[in-house]
């Protein structure tokens, strides 16, 4: 029942929302889940279903797998997802998102490196400065139009990391969403299951796309709606 979600941000758990989306109906998903970094700086959903970015790692990976499987179902056969994540350190060793990406049915079309210069300056290792954006597809024939003439590394000056001061610390740069959308000029419906401050929705709206978003934290949901409608 996509109609009831079109051009809306719903304050609900993304799995609940995704479960109501028609199969093969979405052109593009651009999203960034919480990273399970062991704190609650950008989640902290306490009253309903608590989510504090501090799940048992195996539960977290199962959750990501469930979300990605639902994304696979709702995407059109020629649809794409851009899934932002990063290598993380857990129990002293590095975990790659490939640990769960390989368990999905998605084909990994390309891995983009985003040099966003994290502020983690712990001197026990080289400072981790990059995140990844995985371009995942259902059909290996799916292509994009490289209308921005870009390579697979995006510098922090091009995609400047932003926090919406005092509101959301993990917002996407608008330019990132603009660049991705401009390579899919025929896409009509854009989905973000982890809306946060609403950047994907905001840029999709500006670029005259239809959008659907889910966010389970009321504070961020309101923030995103405010950015879109005020
Ligand atoms: C990394 S942030 C997304 C930031 C976003 N790209 C932006 O530009 O602001 C991830 C968001 O997912 C939300 N979230 C976490 N678990 C969720 C769930 N089960 N369903 C929906 N949203 C969830 C968090 O509250 C957080 O705002």
Coordinates of C-alpha atoms and ligand atoms in Angstrom, one line a residue:
X1 CA 0.0 0.0 0.0
X2 CA 2.6 2.5 -1.1
X3 CA 0.0 5.3 -1.6
X4 CA -0.5 5.9 2.2
X5 CA 3.3 6.4 2.6
X6 CA 4.0 8.5 -0.5
X7 CA 5.7 11.8 0.3
X8 CA 5.5 11.1 4.0
X9 CA 7.9 10.5 6.8
X10 CA 6.4 7.9 9.2
X11 CA 7.5 7.7 12.8
X12 CA 7.6 3.9 12.9
X13 CA 10.1 1.1 13.0
X14 CA 11.5 0.6 9.5
X15 CA 10.7 -3.1 9.5
X16 CA 7.1 -2.4 10.3
X17 CA 7.0 0.3 7.5
X18 CA 8.9 -1.8 5.0
X19 CA 6.5 -4.7 5.6
X20 CA 3.7 -2.5 4.2
X21 CA 5.4 -1.5 1.0
X22 CA 4.5 -3.3 -2.2
X23 CA 7.1 -5.6 -3.7
X24 CA 9.0 -4.3 -6.8
X25 CA 7.8 -0.8 -6.3
X26 CA 10.8 1.4 -5.3
X27 CA 13.4 2.8 -7.7
X28 CA 16.1 3.9 -5.3
X29 CA 17.0 3.6 -1.6
X30 CA 19.6 5.9 -0.1
X31 CA 20.2 5.2 3.6
X32 CA 22.5 5.0 6.6
X33 CA 21.6 2.8 9.5
X34 CA 22.9 3.3 13.1
X35 CA 26.3 1.7 13.3
X36 CA 26.0 -0.1 16.6
X37 CA 28.8 1.9 18.0
X38 CA 27.9 1.1 21.6
X39 CA 26.4 4.4 22.7
X40 CA 23.2 6.3 22.2
X41 CA 24.3 9.5 20.6
X42 CA 22.0 9.4 17.7
X43 CA 19.3 7.0 18.8
X44 CA 18.1 6.5 22.4
X45 CA 14.6 5.4 21.7
X46 CA 13.6 4.5 25.2
X47 CA 9.9 4.4 25.7
X48 CA 8.7 2.1 23.0
X49 CA 11.2 -0.4 21.7
X50 CA 14.5 0.7 23.1
X51 CA 17.3 1.1 20.6
X52 CA 20.5 2.5 21.9
X53 CA 23.0 1.7 19.2
X54 CA 24.4 -0.9 21.6
X55 CA 22.9 -4.2 20.5
X56 CA 24.6 -7.5 20.8
X57 CA 26.7 -7.5 17.5
X58 CA 25.0 -10.7 16.2
X59 CA 21.6 -9.2 16.8
X60 CA 22.6 -6.0 15.1
X61 CA 23.8 -7.9 12.0
X62 CA 20.6 -10.0 12.0
X63 CA 18.6 -6.7 12.1
X64 CA 20.6 -5.3 9.2
X65 CA 20.1 -8.5 7.2
X66 CA 16.3 -8.3 7.8
X67 CA 16.2 -4.7 6.7
X68 CA 18.3 -5.4 3.6
X69 CA 16.2 -8.4 2.7
X70 CA 13.1 -6.2 2.9
X71 CA 14.8 -3.5 0.8
X72 CA 15.6 -6.3 -1.8
X73 CA 11.9 -7.2 -1.9
X74 CA 10.5 -3.7 -2.3
X75 CA 13.1 -2.5 -4.9
X76 CA 12.1 -2.8 -8.6
X77 CA 14.2 -5.3 -10.5
X78 CA 16.2 -2.5 -12.0
X79 CA 16.4 -0.6 -8.6
X80 CA 19.4 0.2 -6.5
X81 CA 20.3 0.8 -2.9
X82 CA 23.1 3.0 -1.7
X83 CA 23.9 1.7 1.8
X84 CA 26.3 3.8 3.9
X85 CA 28.3 2.0 6.5
X86 CA 31.8 1.6 7.7
X87 CA 34.4 -0.8 9.1
X88 CA 34.1 -0.9 12.9
X89 CA 36.3 -2.2 15.7
X90 CA 34.6 -4.7 17.9
X91 CA 36.5 -6.6 20.6
X92 CA 39.8 -5.3 19.3
X93 CA 39.4 -6.4 15.7
X94 CA 37.8 -4.9 12.6
X95 CA 34.4 -6.0 11.3
X96 CA 33.4 -5.2 7.7
X97 CA 29.8 -4.7 6.6
X98 CA 30.5 -7.5 4.0
X99 CA 29.9 -9.9 6.9
X100 CA 26.2 -9.4 6.4
X101 CA 26.1 -8.0 2.9
X102 CA 27.3 -11.3 1.5
X103 CA 24.3 -13.0 3.2
X104 CA 21.8 -11.0 1.2
X105 CA 20.7 -11.7 -2.3
X106 CA 22.0 -8.3 -3.5
X107 CA 24.8 -8.1 -6.1
X108 CA 27.5 -5.7 -5.0
X109 CA 27.8 -3.4 -8.0
X110 CA 30.4 -1.0 -6.5
X111 CA 31.9 0.1 -3.3
X112 CA 32.4 3.9 -2.9
X113 CA 34.9 5.2 -0.4
X114 CA 33.9 8.4 1.4
X115 CA 36.8 10.1 3.1
X116 CA 35.0 11.9 5.8
X117 CA 37.7 12.2 8.4
X118 CA 36.2 10.8 11.5
X119 CA 37.2 12.4 14.8
X120 CA 38.4 9.2 16.3
X121 CA 42.0 10.0 17.2
X122 CA 42.7 7.1 19.5
X123 CA 46.5 6.5 19.2
X124 CA 46.3 2.7 19.4
X125 CA 45.7 2.5 15.6
X126 CA 45.9 4.6 12.5
X127 CA 43.0 7.1 12.5
X128 CA 40.1 5.6 10.6
X129 CA 39.1 8.3 8.1
X130 CA 36.8 6.6 5.7
X131 CA 33.3 5.2 5.4
X132 CA 31.8 3.2 2.6
X133 CA 28.7 3.5 0.4
X134 CA 27.8 0.2 -1.1
X135 CA 25.9 0.3 -4.3
X136 CA 23.8 -2.9 -4.3
X137 CA 21.5 -4.1 -7.1
X138 CA 19.1 -7.0 -7.9
X139 CA 20.0 -7.4 -11.5
X140 CA 23.6 -7.3 -12.8
X141 CA 22.4 -5.4 -15.9
X142 CA 21.5 -2.4 -13.7
X143 CA 23.6 0.7 -14.5
X144 CA 23.8 4.3 -13.5
X145 CA 24.4 7.4 -15.7
X146 CA 27.6 8.9 -14.4
X147 CA 26.4 12.4 -15.0
X148 CA 28.8 13.8 -12.4
X149 CA 31.9 12.2 -14.1
X150 CA 33.2 10.9 -10.8
X151 CA 35.5 8.1 -9.7
X152 CA 34.7 5.9 -6.7
X153 CA 36.3 8.0 -4.0
X154 CA 34.6 11.0 -2.6
X155 CA 36.6 13.5 -0.6
X156 CA 35.4 15.2 2.6
X157 CA 35.3 18.5 0.8
X158 CA 32.9 17.3 -1.8
X159 CA 30.7 15.4 0.6
X160 CA 31.3 17.4 3.7
X161 CA 30.1 15.6 6.8
X162 CA 27.4 17.5 8.6
X163 CA 25.7 17.4 11.9
X164 CA 22.6 19.5 12.4
X165 CA 23.8 21.4 15.4
X166 CA 22.4 20.1 18.7
X167 CA 19.9 18.0 16.7
X168 CA 21.4 15.1 14.7
X169 CA 25.0 14.2 14.6
X170 CA 25.0 11.9 11.7
X171 CA 23.2 13.7 8.9
X172 CA 24.2 13.0 5.3
X173 CA 25.7 15.8 3.2
X174 CA 22.9 17.1 0.9
X175 CA 25.5 16.9 -2.0
X176 CA 25.9 13.2 -1.5
X177 CA 22.2 12.6 -2.1
X178 CA 22.1 15.1 -5.0
X179 CA 25.1 13.4 -6.7
X180 CA 23.5 9.9 -6.4
X181 CA 20.1 11.1 -7.5
X182 CA 21.5 12.9 -10.5
X183 CA 22.9 9.6 -11.7
X184 CA 19.4 8.1 -11.7
X185 CA 17.4 10.7 -13.6
X186 CA 14.6 8.2 -14.4
X187 CA 14.0 7.2 -10.8
X188 CA 10.6 8.2 -9.4
X189 CA 10.3 6.9 -5.9
X190 CA 13.1 7.2 -3.3
X191 CA 13.0 5.4 0.1
X192 CA 15.0 5.9 3.2
X193 CA 14.2 3.4 6.0
X194 CA 16.5 5.3 8.5
X195 CA 15.5 8.9 7.9
X196 CA 17.4 10.6 10.8
X197 CA 17.2 14.3 10.1
X198 CA 15.6 13.7 6.7
X199 CA 18.4 14.6 4.2
X200 CA 17.5 11.9 1.6
X201 CA 13.8 13.0 1.8
X202 CA 14.7 16.7 1.5
X203 CA 16.9 16.3 -1.5
X204 CA 14.5 13.8 -3.2
X205 CA 11.6 16.3 -2.7
X206 CA 13.8 19.2 -4.1
X207 CA 14.6 17.0 -7.1
X208 CA 11.0 16.3 -7.8
X209 CA 11.0 12.7 -6.8
X210 CA 8.4 10.9 -4.7
X211 CA 9.7 9.9 -1.3
X212 CA 9.0 7.5 1.5
X213 CA 10.7 7.6 4.9
X214 CA 10.7 5.8 8.2
X215 CA 12.3 6.9 11.5
X216 CA 11.6 5.3 14.9
X217 CA 12.8 8.2 17.0
X218 CA 10.1 10.8 17.5
X219 CA 12.6 13.7 18.0
X220 CA 14.3 13.0 14.7
X221 CA 11.0 12.3 12.9
X222 CA 9.8 15.8 14.0
X223 CA 13.1 17.3 13.0
X224 CA 13.0 15.7 9.5
X225 CA 9.4 16.8 9.0
X226 CA 10.3 20.3 10.0
X227 CA 13.1 20.4 7.5
X228 CA 10.8 19.2 4.8
X229 CA 7.7 21.2 5.4
X230 CA 8.8 24.5 7.0
Ligands
LIG1 C1 22.7 7.3 10.9 S1 21.2 8.0 11.2 C2 20.6 8.5 9.6 C3 21.0 9.9 9.3 C4 20.4 10.4 8.0 N1 21.0 9.8 6.8 C5 20.5 11.9 7.9 O1 20.8 12.5 6.9 O2 20.1 12.6 8.9 C6 20.2 6.5 11.5 C7 18.8 6.8 12.0 O3 18.1 5.6 12.1 C8 17.2 5.7 13.2 N2 16.7 4.3 13.5 C9 17.4 3.4 14.3 N3 16.7 2.2 14.3 C10 15.6 2.4 13.6 C11 14.5 1.5 13.2 N4 14.4 0.3 13.7 N5 13.6 2.0 12.4 C12 13.6 3.3 11.9 N6 14.6 4.2 12.2 C13 15.6 3.7 13.0 C14 17.9 6.4 14.3 O4 17.0 7.0 15.2 C15 18.7 7.4 13.4 O5 18.1 8.7 13.4

